[in-house]
Amino acid sequence: MPLPSALREALLAHDQLALIEHFGRLNMEDGNRLLADLASLDLPLLARAREDTRSGTTPAAAQIAPPPVIVRGANPAADREATSLGEQALRNGRVAAFVVAGGQGTRLGHPGPKGTYPATPVRGKPLFQVFSEKILAASRRYRSRIPFLVMTSPENHEETQSFFAQHHHFGLREEDLRFFSQGTMPAIDDRGQLILASQTSLFRSPDGHGGSLRALQASGVLAWLEKEGIDLISYFQVDNPLVNPVDPLFLGYHEQSGSEFSAKSVWKRNAGEKVGVFVDVQGKTRVIEYSDLPAELREAKDPAGRLKLGAGSVAIHVIGRPFIEALTTGDLRLPFHAARKDIPAYRDGASVAPIKGTKFETFVFDAMPLARRTMVMLVPREDEFAPIKNREGEDSPETSRRAQADQFARWLEAAGFVVPRDDQGNAPAGLEISPLVADGPEALRSLGSRIGAVRDGLCLE
Ligand code: UTP
């Protein structure tokens, strides 16, 4: 069927000859289907993405310095003051929790949305339940409403929503949950040609966690938050069961420092740990990805022998709603990054073996240098970060369950209970405390004799 002339010209202007040829081979029905699919194709955006990835954004090594950080615990009086500010914001209903769950989780390989993965040491509660119960516990503690925003992608949106529905929203009120899907980007092959997923559709993939900011705006959730008087968005990733979805200390330091975009950080295990690091570039804090950090800077040590650039990024943020509004409705935008991936492709009427192609994504931390003020808070890894990314080895279900059980063991000990430890000092691997029972030692202490003896398999619900 003939291609409408405006589309043909646009495709020609962007050198998309393969798609024009493919179109020429389609019958009317398939042609119309492909046309419907192409209605959402934004060729200028794709051109900008390609340009971004060609130009790169990594600063010169001489400009890179360690950033200012607030260290949790370094100043207990300041921590107390910040905590009480954060608690006030929570009591006043100014905070929403926000999980980005649009990723594909290819490394873990779990069938279904990653948030449905059974994550806890004894009960195997899914990640979504862990976050929901922590949010529910906080809303009880602060006697306030804390909406839970869940960003999905077109691929997992329905499954995510029905998972929550099947589990009665894990105790949260339905009206306090907002599900919305992020955008997608087409991918290109090594000749720069758009890749087909089927005879009548382009291959598309989620546009990265940076897409969350635009998705908040485009879905109307940002406007809803404004109407509800919520101006603090507590952002986290779906893979980390140790996260505190609404941390008063972090919220308080965000407020106190007048920050528009704040980040938690954990110190890198070693120079080779593959996480982005916070750096200062000409007075602005930003994240440089592991692969973009020159080797000599990666290894550089300060006079005390510590890594010079050791503040690792763990994707836990507080973001001001007005800042997201300004960013998504103004001229500023996040740069695209390229990821070379194997892409299941379709050619000449049939699926073919995956081909090498380029996907385009934006990263949420690229919003940081666009903010007028930012804040980074360094926290102990063992309390806040044990992600499930890989099937095994580092950052796997096993290491994460271990970290959760270890945290529960520390809480129990701090509350005065005796935790049996083996010769190497390891606590039992099967310990679990529901977020609805306790969020730390203080709450455990008040449970007293209800707990009994601590043993492997103990699960406090
Ligand atoms: P990762 O970078 O770990 O990617 O995402 P992933 O897609 O989950 O996993 P792999 O790389 O395929 O194994 C970090 C966080 O960002 C979210 C993920 O859901 C996760 O919470 N994310 C990532 C999105 O929400 N959208 C995206 O487009 C990408």
XYZ file of N, CA and C and ligand atoms in Angstrom, residues 100-108 114 151 182 206-209 237-239 361 389, ligand 1:
92
model
N 9.970 3.043 40.877
C 10.072 2.874 39.426
C 10.219 1.384 39.134
N 9.222 0.846 38.447
C 9.174 -0.598 38.225
C 8.898 -0.905 36.755
N 9.468 -0.076 35.894
C 9.222 -0.272 34.470
C 10.328 -1.057 33.775
N 11.379 -1.407 34.526
C 12.524 -2.093 33.913
C 12.159 -3.509 33.489
N 13.047 -4.121 32.723
C 12.739 -5.445 32.175
C 13.337 -6.580 33.001
N 14.240 -6.214 33.915
C 14.800 -7.215 34.825
C 15.401 -8.410 34.115
N 16.098 -8.167 33.017
C 16.603 -9.295 32.227
C 17.650 -10.109 32.977
N 18.453 -9.426 33.827
C 19.510 -10.172 34.521
C 18.926 -11.177 35.507
N 17.856 -10.799 36.189
C 17.247 -11.725 37.162
C 16.473 -12.832 36.454
N 9.289 -7.419 38.183
C 10.264 -7.705 39.233
C 9.677 -7.524 40.632
N 5.368 3.269 38.994
C 5.559 3.416 37.548
C 5.870 2.066 36.916
N 5.395 4.235 31.938
C 6.402 5.123 31.374
C 6.353 5.069 29.849
N 11.297 0.377 27.172
C 11.078 1.470 28.122
C 12.196 2.516 28.012
N 11.818 3.779 28.210
C 12.788 4.852 27.935
C 13.702 5.188 29.118
N 13.908 4.220 30.012
C 14.850 4.406 31.120
C 14.174 5.006 32.342
N 14.856 4.887 33.526
C 14.191 5.426 34.732
C 14.064 6.940 34.683
N 13.941 2.338 43.738
C 13.878 1.295 42.693
C 13.167 0.058 43.223
N 12.686 -0.734 42.294
C 11.870 -1.881 42.684
C 12.697 -3.045 43.250
N 14.018 -2.972 43.113
C 14.816 -4.168 43.429
C 15.426 -4.190 44.828
N 17.914 5.314 26.412
C 17.325 5.501 27.743
C 17.795 6.819 28.348
N 19.472 -7.948 41.714
C 19.668 -7.638 40.299
C 20.003 -8.884 39.484
P 18.039 -1.593 36.168
O 19.035 -0.663 35.645
O 18.483 -2.562 37.197
O 17.352 -2.344 34.922
O 16.827 -0.755 36.716
P 16.281 -3.489 34.862
O 15.611 -3.315 33.550
O 15.385 -3.537 36.062
O 17.122 -4.820 34.900
P 18.100 -5.464 33.796
O 19.209 -4.476 33.582
O 17.275 -5.714 32.567
O 18.557 -6.722 34.453
C 16.902 -0.028 37.895
C 15.518 0.416 38.303
O 14.971 1.273 37.315
C 13.744 0.771 36.849
C 13.773 -0.713 37.133
O 12.473 -1.232 37.199
C 14.509 -0.716 38.457
O 13.628 -0.362 39.517
N 13.632 1.079 35.402
C 14.654 0.817 34.571
C 12.452 1.597 34.949
O 11.495 1.828 35.722
N 12.348 1.873 33.625
C 13.351 1.661 32.750
O 13.183 1.936 31.560
C 14.533 1.108 33.237
